[in-house]
Tab-separated table of C-alpha atoms in Angstrom:
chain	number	residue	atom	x	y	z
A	1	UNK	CA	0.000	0.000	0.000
A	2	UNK	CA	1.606	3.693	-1.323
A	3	UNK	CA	0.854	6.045	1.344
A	4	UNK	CA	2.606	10.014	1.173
A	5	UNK	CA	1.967	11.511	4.469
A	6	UNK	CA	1.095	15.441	3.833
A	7	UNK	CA	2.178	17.433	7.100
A	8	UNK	CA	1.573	21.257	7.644
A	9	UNK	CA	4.715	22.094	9.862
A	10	UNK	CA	2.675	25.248	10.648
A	11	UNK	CA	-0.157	23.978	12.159
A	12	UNK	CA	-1.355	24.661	15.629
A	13	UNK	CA	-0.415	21.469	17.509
A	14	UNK	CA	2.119	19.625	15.050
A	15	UNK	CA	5.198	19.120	16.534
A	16	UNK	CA	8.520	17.533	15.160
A	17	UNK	CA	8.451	14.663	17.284
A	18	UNK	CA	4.754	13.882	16.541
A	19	UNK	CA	5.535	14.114	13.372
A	20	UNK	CA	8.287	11.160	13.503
A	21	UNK	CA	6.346	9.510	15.485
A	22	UNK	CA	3.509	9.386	12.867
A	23	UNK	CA	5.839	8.359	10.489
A	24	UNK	CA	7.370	5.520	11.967
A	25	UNK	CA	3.609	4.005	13.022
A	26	UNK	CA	2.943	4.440	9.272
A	27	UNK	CA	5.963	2.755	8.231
A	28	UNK	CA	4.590	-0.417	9.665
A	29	UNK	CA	1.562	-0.398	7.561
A	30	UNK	CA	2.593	1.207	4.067
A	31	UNK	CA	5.103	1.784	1.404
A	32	UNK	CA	5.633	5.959	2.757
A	33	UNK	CA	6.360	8.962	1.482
A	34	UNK	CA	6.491	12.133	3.780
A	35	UNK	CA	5.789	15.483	2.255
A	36	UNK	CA	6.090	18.874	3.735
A	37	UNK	CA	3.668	21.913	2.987
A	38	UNK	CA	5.628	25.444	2.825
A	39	UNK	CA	2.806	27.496	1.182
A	40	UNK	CA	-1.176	28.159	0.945
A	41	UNK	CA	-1.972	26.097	-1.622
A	42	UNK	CA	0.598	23.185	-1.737
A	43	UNK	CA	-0.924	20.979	-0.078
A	44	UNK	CA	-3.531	20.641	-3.080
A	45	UNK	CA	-0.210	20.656	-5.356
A	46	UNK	CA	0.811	17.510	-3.336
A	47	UNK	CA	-2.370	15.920	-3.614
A	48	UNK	CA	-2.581	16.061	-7.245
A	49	UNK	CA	0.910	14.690	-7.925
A	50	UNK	CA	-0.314	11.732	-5.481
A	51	UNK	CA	-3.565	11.197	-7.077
A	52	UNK	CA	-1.532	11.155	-11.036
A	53	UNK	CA	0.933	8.706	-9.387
A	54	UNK	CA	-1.699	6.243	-8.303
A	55	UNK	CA	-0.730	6.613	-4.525
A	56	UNK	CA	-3.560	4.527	-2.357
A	57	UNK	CA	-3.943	6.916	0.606
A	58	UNK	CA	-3.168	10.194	1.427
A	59	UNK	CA	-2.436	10.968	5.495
A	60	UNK	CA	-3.041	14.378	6.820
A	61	UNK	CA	-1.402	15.718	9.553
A	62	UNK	CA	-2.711	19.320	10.315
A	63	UNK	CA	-5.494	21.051	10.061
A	64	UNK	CA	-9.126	21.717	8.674
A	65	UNK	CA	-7.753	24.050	6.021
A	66	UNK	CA	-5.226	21.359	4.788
A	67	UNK	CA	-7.433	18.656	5.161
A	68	UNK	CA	-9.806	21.169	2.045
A	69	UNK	CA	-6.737	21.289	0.218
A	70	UNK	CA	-5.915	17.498	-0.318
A	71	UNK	CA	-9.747	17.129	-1.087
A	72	UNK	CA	-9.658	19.599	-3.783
A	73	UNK	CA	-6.061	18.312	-4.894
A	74	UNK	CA	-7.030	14.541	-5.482
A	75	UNK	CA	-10.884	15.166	-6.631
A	76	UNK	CA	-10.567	18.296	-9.106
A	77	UNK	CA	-12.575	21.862	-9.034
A	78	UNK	CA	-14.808	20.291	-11.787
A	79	UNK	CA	-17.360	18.551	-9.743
A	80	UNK	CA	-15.640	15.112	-10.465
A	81	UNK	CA	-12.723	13.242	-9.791
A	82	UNK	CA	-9.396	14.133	-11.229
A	83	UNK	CA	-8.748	10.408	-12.300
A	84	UNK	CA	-7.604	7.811	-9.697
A	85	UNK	CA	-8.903	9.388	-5.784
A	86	UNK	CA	-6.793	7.927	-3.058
A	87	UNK	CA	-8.352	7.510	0.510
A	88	UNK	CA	-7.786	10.126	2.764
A	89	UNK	CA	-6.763	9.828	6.653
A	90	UNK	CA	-6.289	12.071	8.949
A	91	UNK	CA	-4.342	12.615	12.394
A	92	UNK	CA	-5.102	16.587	13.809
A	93	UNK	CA	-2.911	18.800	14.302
A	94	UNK	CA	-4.908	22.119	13.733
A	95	UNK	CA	-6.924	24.122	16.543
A	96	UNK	CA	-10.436	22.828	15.863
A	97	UNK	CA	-10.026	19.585	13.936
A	98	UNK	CA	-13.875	19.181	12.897
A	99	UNK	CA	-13.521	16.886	10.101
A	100	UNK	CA	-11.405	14.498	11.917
A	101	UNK	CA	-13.696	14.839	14.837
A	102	UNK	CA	-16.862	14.162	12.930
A	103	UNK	CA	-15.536	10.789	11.764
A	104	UNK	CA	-14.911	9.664	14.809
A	105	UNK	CA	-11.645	10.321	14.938
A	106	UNK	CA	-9.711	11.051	18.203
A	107	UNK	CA	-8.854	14.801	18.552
A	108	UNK	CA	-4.956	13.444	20.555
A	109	UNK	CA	-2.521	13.186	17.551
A	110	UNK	CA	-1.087	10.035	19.337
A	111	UNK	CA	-4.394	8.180	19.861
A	112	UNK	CA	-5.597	8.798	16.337
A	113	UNK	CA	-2.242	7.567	15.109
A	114	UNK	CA	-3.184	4.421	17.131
A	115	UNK	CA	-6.819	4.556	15.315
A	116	UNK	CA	-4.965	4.734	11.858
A	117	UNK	CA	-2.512	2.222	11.995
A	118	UNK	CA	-5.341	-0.252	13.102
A	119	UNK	CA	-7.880	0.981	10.206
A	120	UNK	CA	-4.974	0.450	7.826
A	121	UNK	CA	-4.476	-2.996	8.881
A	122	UNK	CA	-8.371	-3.458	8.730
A	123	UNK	CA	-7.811	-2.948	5.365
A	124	UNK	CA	-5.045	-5.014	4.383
A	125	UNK	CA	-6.814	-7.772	5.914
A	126	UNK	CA	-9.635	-7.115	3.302
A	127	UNK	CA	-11.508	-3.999	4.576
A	128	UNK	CA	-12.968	-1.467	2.577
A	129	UNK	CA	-12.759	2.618	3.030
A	130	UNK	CA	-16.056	4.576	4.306
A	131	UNK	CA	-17.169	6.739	1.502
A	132	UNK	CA	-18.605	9.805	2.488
A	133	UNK	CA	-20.734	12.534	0.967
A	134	UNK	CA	-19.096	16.488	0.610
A	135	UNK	CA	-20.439	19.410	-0.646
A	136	UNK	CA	-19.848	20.510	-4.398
A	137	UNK	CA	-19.708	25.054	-3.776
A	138	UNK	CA	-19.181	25.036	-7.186
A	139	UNK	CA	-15.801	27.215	-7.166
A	140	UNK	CA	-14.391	24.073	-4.558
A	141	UNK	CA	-15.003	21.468	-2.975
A	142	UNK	CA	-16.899	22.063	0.845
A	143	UNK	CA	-15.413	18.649	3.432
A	144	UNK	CA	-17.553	20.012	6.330
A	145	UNK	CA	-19.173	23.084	6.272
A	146	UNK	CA	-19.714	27.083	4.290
A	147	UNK	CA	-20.541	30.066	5.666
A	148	UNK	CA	-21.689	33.473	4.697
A	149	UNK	CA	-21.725	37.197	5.919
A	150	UNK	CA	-20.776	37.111	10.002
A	151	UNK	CA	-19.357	33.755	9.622
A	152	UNK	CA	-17.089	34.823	6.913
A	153	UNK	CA	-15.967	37.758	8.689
A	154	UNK	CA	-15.350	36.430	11.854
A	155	UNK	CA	-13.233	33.909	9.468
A	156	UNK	CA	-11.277	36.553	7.722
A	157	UNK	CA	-10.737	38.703	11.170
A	158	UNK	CA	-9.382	35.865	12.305
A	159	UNK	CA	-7.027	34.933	9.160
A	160	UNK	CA	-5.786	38.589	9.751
A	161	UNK	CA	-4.479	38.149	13.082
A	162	UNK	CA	-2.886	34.494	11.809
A	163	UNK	CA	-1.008	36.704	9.329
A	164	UNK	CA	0.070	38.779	11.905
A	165	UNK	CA	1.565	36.303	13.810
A	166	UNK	CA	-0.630	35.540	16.217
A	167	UNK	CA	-1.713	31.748	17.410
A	168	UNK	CA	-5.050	30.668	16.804
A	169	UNK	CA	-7.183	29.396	19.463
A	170	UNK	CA	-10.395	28.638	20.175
A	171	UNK	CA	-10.479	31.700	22.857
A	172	UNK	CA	-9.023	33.692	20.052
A	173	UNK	CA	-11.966	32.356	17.784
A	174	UNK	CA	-14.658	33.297	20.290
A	175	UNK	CA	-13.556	36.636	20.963
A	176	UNK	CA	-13.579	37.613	17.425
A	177	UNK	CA	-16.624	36.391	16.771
A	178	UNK	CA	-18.340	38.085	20.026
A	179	UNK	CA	-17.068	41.364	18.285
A	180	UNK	CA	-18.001	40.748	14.718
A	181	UNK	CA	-21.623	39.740	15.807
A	182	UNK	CA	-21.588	42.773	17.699
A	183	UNK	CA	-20.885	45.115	14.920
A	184	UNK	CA	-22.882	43.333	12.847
A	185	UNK	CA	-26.641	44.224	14.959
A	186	UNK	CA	-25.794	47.528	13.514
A	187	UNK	CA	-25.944	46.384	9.729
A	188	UNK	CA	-29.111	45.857	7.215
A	189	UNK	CA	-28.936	42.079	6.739
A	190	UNK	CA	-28.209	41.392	2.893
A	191	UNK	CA	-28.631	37.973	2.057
A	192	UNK	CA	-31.266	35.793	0.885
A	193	UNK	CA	-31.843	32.164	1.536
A	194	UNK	CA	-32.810	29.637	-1.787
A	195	UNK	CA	-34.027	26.586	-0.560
A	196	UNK	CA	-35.660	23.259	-3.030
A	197	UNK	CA	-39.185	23.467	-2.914
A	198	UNK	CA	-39.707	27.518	-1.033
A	199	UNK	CA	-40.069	30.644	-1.433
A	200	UNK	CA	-36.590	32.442	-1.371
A	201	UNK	CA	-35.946	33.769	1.952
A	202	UNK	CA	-34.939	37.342	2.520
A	203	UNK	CA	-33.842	39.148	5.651
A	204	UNK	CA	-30.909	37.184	6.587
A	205	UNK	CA	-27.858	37.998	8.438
A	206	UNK	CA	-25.829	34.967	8.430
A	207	UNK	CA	-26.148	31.409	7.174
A	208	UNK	CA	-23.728	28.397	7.838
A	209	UNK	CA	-24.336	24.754	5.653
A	210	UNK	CA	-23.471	21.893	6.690
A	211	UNK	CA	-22.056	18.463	5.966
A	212	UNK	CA	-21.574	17.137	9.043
A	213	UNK	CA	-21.960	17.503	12.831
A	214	UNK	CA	-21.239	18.971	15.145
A	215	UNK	CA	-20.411	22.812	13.079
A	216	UNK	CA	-17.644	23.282	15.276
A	217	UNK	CA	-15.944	23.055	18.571
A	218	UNK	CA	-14.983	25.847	21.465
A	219	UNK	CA	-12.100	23.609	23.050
A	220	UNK	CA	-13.711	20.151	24.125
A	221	UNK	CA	-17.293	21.089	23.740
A	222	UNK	CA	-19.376	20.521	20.250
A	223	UNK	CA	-21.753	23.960	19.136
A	224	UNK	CA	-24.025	22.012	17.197
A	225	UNK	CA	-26.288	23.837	13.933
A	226	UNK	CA	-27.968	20.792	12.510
A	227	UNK	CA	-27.422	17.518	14.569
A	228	UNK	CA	-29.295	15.701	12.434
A	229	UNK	CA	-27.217	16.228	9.590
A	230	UNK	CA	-24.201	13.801	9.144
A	231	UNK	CA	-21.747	12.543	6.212
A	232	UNK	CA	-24.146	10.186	4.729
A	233	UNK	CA	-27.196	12.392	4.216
A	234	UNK	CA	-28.068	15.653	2.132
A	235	UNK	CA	-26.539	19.535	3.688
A	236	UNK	CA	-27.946	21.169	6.725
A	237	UNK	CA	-28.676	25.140	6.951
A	238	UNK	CA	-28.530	27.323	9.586
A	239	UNK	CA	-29.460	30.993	8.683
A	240	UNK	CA	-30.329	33.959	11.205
A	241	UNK	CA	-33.182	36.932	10.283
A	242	UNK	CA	-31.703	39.030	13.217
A	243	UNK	CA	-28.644	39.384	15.148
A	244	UNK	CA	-30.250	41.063	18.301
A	245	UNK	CA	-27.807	40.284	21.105
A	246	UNK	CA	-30.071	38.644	23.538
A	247	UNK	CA	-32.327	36.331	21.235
A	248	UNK	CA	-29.270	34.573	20.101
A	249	UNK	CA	-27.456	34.731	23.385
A	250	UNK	CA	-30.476	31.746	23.827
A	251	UNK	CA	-29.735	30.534	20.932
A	252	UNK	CA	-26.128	29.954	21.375
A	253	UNK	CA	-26.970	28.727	25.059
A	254	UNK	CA	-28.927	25.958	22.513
A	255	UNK	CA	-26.041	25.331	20.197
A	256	UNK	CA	-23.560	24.708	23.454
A	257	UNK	CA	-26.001	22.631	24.774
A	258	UNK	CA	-25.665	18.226	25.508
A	259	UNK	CA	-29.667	17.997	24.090
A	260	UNK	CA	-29.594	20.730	21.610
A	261	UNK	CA	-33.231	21.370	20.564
A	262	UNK	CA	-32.194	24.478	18.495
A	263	UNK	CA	-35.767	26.500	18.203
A	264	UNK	CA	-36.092	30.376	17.840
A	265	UNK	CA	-38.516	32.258	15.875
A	266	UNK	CA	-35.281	34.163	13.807
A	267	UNK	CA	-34.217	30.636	13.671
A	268	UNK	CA	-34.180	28.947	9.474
A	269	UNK	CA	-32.569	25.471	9.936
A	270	UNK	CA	-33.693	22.410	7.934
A	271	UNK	CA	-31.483	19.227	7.191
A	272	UNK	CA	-30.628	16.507	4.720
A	273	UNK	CA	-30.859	19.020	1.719
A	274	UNK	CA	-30.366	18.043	-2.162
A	275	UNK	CA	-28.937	21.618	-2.643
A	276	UNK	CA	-29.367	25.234	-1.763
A	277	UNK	CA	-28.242	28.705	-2.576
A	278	UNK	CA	-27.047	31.870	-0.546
A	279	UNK	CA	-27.512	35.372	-2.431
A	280	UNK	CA	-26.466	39.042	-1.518
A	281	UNK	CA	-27.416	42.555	-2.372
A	282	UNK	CA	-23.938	43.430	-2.086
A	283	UNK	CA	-20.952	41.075	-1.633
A	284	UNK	CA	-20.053	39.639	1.639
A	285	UNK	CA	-17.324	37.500	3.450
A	286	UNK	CA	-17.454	33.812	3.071
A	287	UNK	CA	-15.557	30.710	4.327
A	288	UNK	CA	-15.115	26.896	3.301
A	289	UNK	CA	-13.858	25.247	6.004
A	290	UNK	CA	-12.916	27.438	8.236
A	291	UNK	CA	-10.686	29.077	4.958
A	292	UNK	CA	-11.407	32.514	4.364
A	293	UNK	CA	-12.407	32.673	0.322
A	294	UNK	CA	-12.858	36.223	-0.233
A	295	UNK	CA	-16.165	38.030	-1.006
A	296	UNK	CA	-19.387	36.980	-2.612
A	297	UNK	CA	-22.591	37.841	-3.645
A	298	UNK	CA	-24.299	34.146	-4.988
A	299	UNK	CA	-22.849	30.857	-3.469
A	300	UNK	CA	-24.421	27.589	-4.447
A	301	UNK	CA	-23.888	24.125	-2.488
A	302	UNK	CA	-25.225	20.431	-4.026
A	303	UNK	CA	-24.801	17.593	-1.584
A	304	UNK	CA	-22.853	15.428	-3.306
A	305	UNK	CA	-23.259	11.643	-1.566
A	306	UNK	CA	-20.190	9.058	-1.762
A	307	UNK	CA	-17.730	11.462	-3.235
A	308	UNK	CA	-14.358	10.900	-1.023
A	309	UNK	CA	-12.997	7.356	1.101
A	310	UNK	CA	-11.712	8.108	4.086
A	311	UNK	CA	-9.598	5.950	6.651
A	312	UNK	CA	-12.122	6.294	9.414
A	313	UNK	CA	-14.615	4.717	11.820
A	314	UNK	CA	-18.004	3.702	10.017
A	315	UNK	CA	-20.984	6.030	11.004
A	316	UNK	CA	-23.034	5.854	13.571
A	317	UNK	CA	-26.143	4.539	12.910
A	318	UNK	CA	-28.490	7.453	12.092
A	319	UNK	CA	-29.453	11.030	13.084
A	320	UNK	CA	-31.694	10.245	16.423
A	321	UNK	CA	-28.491	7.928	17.540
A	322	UNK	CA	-26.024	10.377	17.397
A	323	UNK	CA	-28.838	12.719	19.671
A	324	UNK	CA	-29.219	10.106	22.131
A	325	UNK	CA	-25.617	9.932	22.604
A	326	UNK	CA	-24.603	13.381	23.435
């Protein structure tokens, strides 16, 4: 088994002896070669080369926004596959991790190592790779979720700081976005929700889509938009028609919570979607995995089921068994 092992020296938690110590497990298991990212974009560079070269699986080891890249490297910006698709693993080594989380993969670099080596040896032993569903945004490929207007700007604000030099954390995250949502209950909202089968929906100040759960993490603890909404089914949306302080105060308290029930009359959510669209009067900030994309005024997203195999965990069983188990 041909395995390259993609590593983003630059991510929040990767560390040099992780690193060899990732290797060396992998070593055991496949033929490897170990390839270091220096710039935005390289990682997609990498992935191509792999995916032309026939390599079987691709290992990532750093974060969300590298994990995007080695999807978009080994499956194309066409809406299909750029010829052979290896498998993709991955051990975290960002701040957030949400893909790797949402597949059941351990959020401590050394005990998802652990997790990989064994799913690798599933495999040899005759195993097949879980295929999971992503989200075609037409420009790129989405692994785990989009967002537009506040999302996007607490995204870019956030990107800023990286490129000052500052570390990203999740404290770092949630002050950002405290201050971008409270800017933002001074603005006119400008964008309009298109969903299969409705009226479109005007009014709106933010909306996130989904392709998995939880949206994201604040350390240790999930903030759930649509738990109902998982790799295997359609995209989930979460949109807001006002950002008054204290209405979503309760509705974060909802997000945050073990039994989210996510209900507010502001509130448009709705899960396992074929496709929908996101339009603005003016262009806004938008993200793709946590990546900050640049501004927008249309962004369209089609659920697009068994796209990518991944080295991971099969799913739970359904939507109501991943409720009853938080």
């Amino acid at each position: 088994m041909r395995a390259v092992l993609i590593v983003n020296p630059n991510a929040t938690s990767t560390t040099p002896a992780g690193r060899d110590l990732l290797a060396h497990a992998l070593e055991s298991r496949t033929k490897l070669t170990v390839a270091h990212t220096d710039h935005r974009g390289h990682a997609i560079e990498i992935a191509q080369q792999a995916a032309t070269d026939g390599v079987d699986v691709l290992i990532v080891h750093g974060g969300d926004g590298t994990v995007n890249e080695v999807v978009n490297g080994i499956l194309g910006h066409d809406g299909g596959p750029a010829g052979h698709a290896p498998a993709v693993g991955v051990v975290p080594g960002g701040s957030a991790n949400v893909f790797a989380r949402a597949l059941g993969i351990s959020p401590d670099p050394i005990e998802a190592t652990n997790q990989l080596v064994d799913l690798l040896g599933d495999f040899r032993r005759g195993g097949t790779w879980r295929r999971i569903g992503l989200m075609d945004c037409g420009e790129r490929w989405g692994v785990f979720t989009a967002g537009m207007g506040v999302d996007g700007d607490v995204v870019a604000a956030v990107e800023a700081q990286r490129a000052k030099g500052r570390k990203v954390t999740a404290s770092r995250y949630i002050r950002v976005a405290i201050r971008e949502v409270l800017a933002s209950t001074r603005r006119e909202p400008k964008l309009t929700v298109h969903l299969p089968g409705r009226e479109p929906i005007p009014g709106v100040h933010l909306a996130f889509v989904s392709n998995s759960s939880p949206w994201t993490y604040a350390n240790a603890r999930p903030v759930w938009t649509n738990p109902g909404t998982t790799f295997e089914t359609g995209l989930g949306v979460f949109a807001t028609t006002s950002m008054n302080v204290w209405r979503n105060l309760g509705l974060v308290r909802q997000m945050t919570s073990r039994k989210p029930r996510l209900e507010a009359k502001h509130l448009i959510r709705d899960d396992d979607l074929p496709w929908l669209k996101v339009t603005s009067d003016t262009p806004v900030a938008c993200q793709i995995d946590g990546d900050f994309v640049g501004l927008r005024d249309s962004m369209s997203f089609t659920a697009v089921p068994n796209a990518l195999a991944v080295v991971a965990p099969p799913p739970k069983n359904s939507p109501e068994l991943r409720r009853s188990e938080l």
